[in-house]
Amino acid sequence: MNRPSRSMRKLLDSVASNNEAAALDVMRATEQLKDEVLRQRLFNLIHQLNQDATDLRMARDEIQGGVIKLA
């Protein structure tokens, strides 16, 4: 694997980890809220952050040998 590919994989993994950490922090704060509408909106945001993290890791795994596989 060449250096640009390795750098891209590291970046995608880092962003995915940041999304997961942010989702966890938002979840902790959300659990303390009384407003059910706001809670639901934040839970939807948490779900999206985790889904994006999963998608980023899938993209990371598709980068092999310096080539990004396109479907």
PDB file of N, CA and C in Angstrom, residues 11-33:
ATOM      1  N   LEU A  11      -6.978   8.765   7.827  1.00  0.00           N
ATOM      2  CA  LEU A  11      -7.901   9.888   7.941  1.00  0.00           C
ATOM      3  C   LEU A  11      -9.347   9.399   8.086  1.00  0.00           C
ATOM      4  N   LEU A  12      -9.743   8.454   7.248  1.00  0.00           N
ATOM      5  CA  LEU A  12     -11.110   7.927   7.327  1.00  0.00           C
ATOM      6  C   LEU A  12     -11.370   7.273   8.679  1.00  0.00           C
ATOM      7  N   ASP A  13     -10.390   6.542   9.187  1.00  0.00           N
ATOM      8  CA  ASP A  13     -10.548   5.903  10.487  1.00  0.00           C
ATOM      9  C   ASP A  13     -10.630   6.939  11.604  1.00  0.00           C
ATOM     10  N   SER A  14      -9.835   7.994  11.502  1.00  0.00           N
ATOM     11  CA  SER A  14      -9.847   9.049  12.504  1.00  0.00           C
ATOM     12  C   SER A  14     -11.193   9.778  12.534  1.00  0.00           C
ATOM     13  N   VAL A  15     -11.716  10.094  11.361  1.00  0.00           N
ATOM     14  CA  VAL A  15     -13.012  10.773  11.293  1.00  0.00           C
ATOM     15  C   VAL A  15     -14.117   9.862  11.832  1.00  0.00           C
ATOM     16  N   ALA A  16     -14.060   8.590  11.509  1.00  0.00           N
ATOM     17  CA  ALA A  16     -15.047   7.632  12.025  1.00  0.00           C
ATOM     18  C   ALA A  16     -14.984   7.570  13.552  1.00  0.00           C
ATOM     19  N   SER A  17     -13.784   7.536  14.097  1.00  0.00           N
ATOM     20  CA  SER A  17     -13.630   7.500  15.561  1.00  0.00           C
ATOM     21  C   SER A  17     -14.164   8.777  16.204  1.00  0.00           C
ATOM     22  N   ASN A  18     -13.911   9.911  15.563  1.00  0.00           N
ATOM     23  CA  ASN A  18     -14.431  11.180  16.084  1.00  0.00           C
ATOM     24  C   ASN A  18     -15.954  11.208  16.066  1.00  0.00           C
ATOM     25  N   ASN A  19     -16.548  10.656  15.001  1.00  0.00           N
ATOM     26  CA  ASN A  19     -18.012  10.583  14.937  1.00  0.00           C
ATOM     27  C   ASN A  19     -18.565   9.732  16.072  1.00  0.00           C
ATOM     28  N   GLU A  20     -17.929   8.605  16.324  1.00  0.00           N
ATOM     29  CA  GLU A  20     -18.396   7.728  17.400  1.00  0.00           C
ATOM     30  C   GLU A  20     -18.244   8.386  18.766  1.00  0.00           C
ATOM     31  N   ALA A  21     -17.147   9.095  18.974  1.00  0.00           N
ATOM     32  CA  ALA A  21     -16.939   9.791  20.248  1.00  0.00           C
ATOM     33  C   ALA A  21     -17.972  10.899  20.427  1.00  0.00           C
ATOM     34  N   ALA A  22     -18.248  11.641  19.360  1.00  0.00           N
ATOM     35  CA  ALA A  22     -19.253  12.696  19.431  1.00  0.00           C
ATOM     36  C   ALA A  22     -20.634  12.103  19.720  1.00  0.00           C
ATOM     37  N   ALA A  23     -20.953  10.994  19.082  1.00  0.00           N
ATOM     38  CA  ALA A  23     -22.244  10.337  19.315  1.00  0.00           C
ATOM     39  C   ALA A  23     -22.385   9.928  20.777  1.00  0.00           C
ATOM     40  N   LEU A  24     -21.327   9.421  21.352  1.00  0.00           N
ATOM     41  CA  LEU A  24     -21.356   9.011  22.754  1.00  0.00           C
ATOM     42  C   LEU A  24     -21.570  10.214  23.675  1.00  0.00           C
ATOM     43  N   ASP A  25     -20.876  11.306  23.410  1.00  0.00           N
ATOM     44  CA  ASP A  25     -21.044  12.516  24.226  1.00  0.00           C
ATOM     45  C   ASP A  25     -22.452  13.076  24.113  1.00  0.00           C
ATOM     46  N   VAL A  26     -22.989  13.096  22.889  1.00  0.00           N
ATOM     47  CA  VAL A  26     -24.348  13.598  22.688  1.00  0.00           C
ATOM     48  C   VAL A  26     -25.352  12.679  23.387  1.00  0.00           C
ATOM     49  N   MET A  27     -25.115  11.372  23.349  1.00  0.00           N
ATOM     50  CA  MET A  27     -26.025  10.442  24.006  1.00  0.00           C
ATOM     51  C   MET A  27     -26.055  10.688  25.515  1.00  0.00           C
ATOM     52  N   ARG A  28     -24.897  10.883  26.106  1.00  0.00           N
ATOM     53  CA  ARG A  28     -24.850  11.154  27.552  1.00  0.00           C
ATOM     54  C   ARG A  28     -25.634  12.401  27.904  1.00  0.00           C
ATOM     55  N   ALA A  29     -25.497  13.441  27.096  1.00  0.00           N
ATOM     56  CA  ALA A  29     -26.228  14.687  27.347  1.00  0.00           C
ATOM     57  C   ALA A  29     -27.725  14.499  27.102  1.00  0.00           C
ATOM     58  N   THR A  30     -28.065  13.759  26.063  1.00  0.00           N
ATOM     59  CA  THR A  30     -29.464  13.540  25.701  1.00  0.00           C
ATOM     60  C   THR A  30     -30.226  12.808  26.794  1.00  0.00           C
ATOM     61  N   GLU A  31     -29.570  11.871  27.453  1.00  0.00           N
ATOM     62  CA  GLU A  31     -30.227  11.102  28.507  1.00  0.00           C
ATOM     63  C   GLU A  31     -30.699  11.977  29.657  1.00  0.00           C
ATOM     64  N   GLN A  32     -30.144  13.162  29.797  1.00  0.00           N
ATOM     65  CA  GLN A  32     -30.503  14.050  30.899  1.00  0.00           C
ATOM     66  C   GLN A  32     -31.621  15.025  30.540  1.00  0.00           C
ATOM     67  N   LEU A  33     -32.066  15.029  29.294  1.00  0.00           N
ATOM     68  CA  LEU A  33     -33.088  15.966  28.847  1.00  0.00           C
ATOM     69  C   LEU A  33     -34.488  15.478  29.190  1.00  0.00           C
TER      70      LEU A  33
END
